[in-house]
């Protein structure tokens, strides 16, 4: 409900409001060594839905691979 109210309020704001109040996002600072050791990809602030869906697809495929190797879905 809160997101809906925020979206509705933003629809009625003027163009001047957004030029004075730019969006701020979290950009993590990484060193070269940290960037090589991370396993999860950094999320893209411009395409959050596409990134979320690709992560869910990745986790689902890993889960299916785990279930296939540990014989969770074998019928008796």
PDB file of C-alpha atoms in Angstrom:
ATOM      1  CA  UNK A   1       0.000   0.000   0.000  1.00  0.00           C
ATOM      2  CA  UNK A   2       2.859   2.352   0.822  1.00  0.00           C
ATOM      3  CA  UNK A   3       4.453   1.813  -2.604  1.00  0.00           C
ATOM      4  CA  UNK A   4       1.162   2.563  -4.334  1.00  0.00           C
ATOM      5  CA  UNK A   5       0.765   5.833  -2.410  1.00  0.00           C
ATOM      6  CA  UNK A   6       4.352   6.801  -3.211  1.00  0.00           C
ATOM      7  CA  UNK A   7       3.843   6.070  -6.903  1.00  0.00           C
ATOM      8  CA  UNK A   8       0.611   8.034  -6.984  1.00  0.00           C
ATOM      9  CA  UNK A   9       2.235  10.989  -5.239  1.00  0.00           C
ATOM     10  CA  UNK A  10       5.148  10.946  -7.704  1.00  0.00           C
ATOM     11  CA  UNK A  11       2.724  11.027 -10.651  1.00  0.00           C
ATOM     12  CA  UNK A  12       1.422  14.413  -9.518  1.00  0.00           C
ATOM     13  CA  UNK A  13       4.801  15.996  -8.797  1.00  0.00           C
ATOM     14  CA  UNK A  14       6.141  18.608 -11.166  1.00  0.00           C
ATOM     15  CA  UNK A  15       9.195  18.329 -13.368  1.00  0.00           C
ATOM     16  CA  UNK A  16      10.897  20.981 -11.242  1.00  0.00           C
ATOM     17  CA  UNK A  17      10.582  18.790  -8.146  1.00  0.00           C
ATOM     18  CA  UNK A  18      12.517  15.975  -9.794  1.00  0.00           C
ATOM     19  CA  UNK A  19      15.257  18.300 -11.043  1.00  0.00           C
ATOM     20  CA  UNK A  20      15.767  19.609  -7.501  1.00  0.00           C
ATOM     21  CA  UNK A  21      15.492  16.132  -5.899  1.00  0.00           C
ATOM     22  CA  UNK A  22      17.345  13.582  -8.040  1.00  0.00           C
ATOM     23  CA  UNK A  23      17.007   9.904  -7.209  1.00  0.00           C
ATOM     24  CA  UNK A  24      19.721   8.457  -5.046  1.00  0.00           C
ATOM     25  CA  UNK A  25      20.790   4.865  -5.279  1.00  0.00           C
ATOM     26  CA  UNK A  26      23.206   2.640  -3.414  1.00  0.00           C
ATOM     27  CA  UNK A  27      26.365   1.968  -5.363  1.00  0.00           C
ATOM     28  CA  UNK A  28      28.724  -0.368  -3.504  1.00  0.00           C
ATOM     29  CA  UNK A  29      32.414   0.435  -3.606  1.00  0.00           C
ATOM     30  CA  UNK A  30      34.532  -2.609  -4.410  1.00  0.00           C
ATOM     31  CA  UNK A  31      38.233  -3.120  -4.674  1.00  0.00           C
ATOM     32  CA  UNK A  32      39.745  -5.294  -7.386  1.00  0.00           C
ATOM     33  CA  UNK A  33      40.191  -8.239  -5.005  1.00  0.00           C
ATOM     34  CA  UNK A  34      36.635  -8.034  -3.706  1.00  0.00           C
ATOM     35  CA  UNK A  35      35.194  -7.910  -7.223  1.00  0.00           C
ATOM     36  CA  UNK A  36      36.912 -11.186  -8.135  1.00  0.00           C
ATOM     37  CA  UNK A  37      35.779 -13.038  -5.020  1.00  0.00           C
ATOM     38  CA  UNK A  38      32.065 -12.213  -5.156  1.00  0.00           C
ATOM     39  CA  UNK A  39      29.778 -14.875  -6.572  1.00  0.00           C
ATOM     40  CA  UNK A  40      26.518 -12.957  -6.907  1.00  0.00           C
ATOM     41  CA  UNK A  41      26.281 -10.420  -9.708  1.00  0.00           C
ATOM     42  CA  UNK A  42      25.655  -6.774  -8.846  1.00  0.00           C
ATOM     43  CA  UNK A  43      22.109  -5.734  -9.521  1.00  0.00           C
ATOM     44  CA  UNK A  44      21.491  -3.185 -12.211  1.00  0.00           C
ATOM     45  CA  UNK A  45      19.668  -0.109 -10.913  1.00  0.00           C
ATOM     46  CA  UNK A  46      18.117   0.555 -14.333  1.00  0.00           C
ATOM     47  CA  UNK A  47      16.696  -2.961 -14.836  1.00  0.00           C
ATOM     48  CA  UNK A  48      15.758  -4.268 -11.393  1.00  0.00           C
ATOM     49  CA  UNK A  49      12.946  -6.545 -12.621  1.00  0.00           C
ATOM     50  CA  UNK A  50      15.017  -8.248 -15.294  1.00  0.00           C
ATOM     51  CA  UNK A  51      17.838  -8.809 -12.817  1.00  0.00           C
ATOM     52  CA  UNK A  52      15.464 -10.212 -10.198  1.00  0.00           C
ATOM     53  CA  UNK A  53      13.919 -12.631 -12.694  1.00  0.00           C
ATOM     54  CA  UNK A  54      17.316 -13.829 -13.888  1.00  0.00           C
ATOM     55  CA  UNK A  55      18.416 -14.459 -10.291  1.00  0.00           C
ATOM     56  CA  UNK A  56      15.230 -16.402  -9.536  1.00  0.00           C
ATOM     57  CA  UNK A  57      15.758 -18.455 -12.685  1.00  0.00           C
ATOM     58  CA  UNK A  58      19.367 -19.125 -11.659  1.00  0.00           C
ATOM     59  CA  UNK A  59      18.377 -20.237  -8.143  1.00  0.00           C
ATOM     60  CA  UNK A  60      15.585 -22.423  -9.520  1.00  0.00           C
ATOM     61  CA  UNK A  61      17.954 -24.191 -11.898  1.00  0.00           C
ATOM     62  CA  UNK A  62      20.449 -24.743  -9.062  1.00  0.00           C
ATOM     63  CA  UNK A  63      17.660 -26.189  -6.899  1.00  0.00           C
ATOM     64  CA  UNK A  64      16.539 -28.559  -9.658  1.00  0.00           C
ATOM     65  CA  UNK A  65      20.137 -29.685 -10.187  1.00  0.00           C
ATOM     66  CA  UNK A  66      20.479 -30.306  -6.445  1.00  0.00           C
ATOM     67  CA  UNK A  67      17.239 -32.279  -6.327  1.00  0.00           C
ATOM     68  CA  UNK A  68      18.255 -34.369  -9.333  1.00  0.00           C
ATOM     69  CA  UNK A  69      21.632 -35.258  -7.821  1.00  0.00           C
ATOM     70  CA  UNK A  70      20.254 -36.118  -4.397  1.00  0.00           C
ATOM     71  CA  UNK A  71      17.292 -38.125  -5.800  1.00  0.00           C
ATOM     72  CA  UNK A  72      14.535 -36.160  -4.062  1.00  0.00           C
ATOM     73  CA  UNK A  73      12.053 -36.691  -6.871  1.00  0.00           C
ATOM     74  CA  UNK A  74      12.470 -40.410  -7.480  1.00  0.00           C
ATOM     75  CA  UNK A  75       9.298 -42.460  -7.331  1.00  0.00           C
ATOM     76  CA  UNK A  76       9.209 -45.674  -5.310  1.00  0.00           C
TER      77      UNK A  76
END
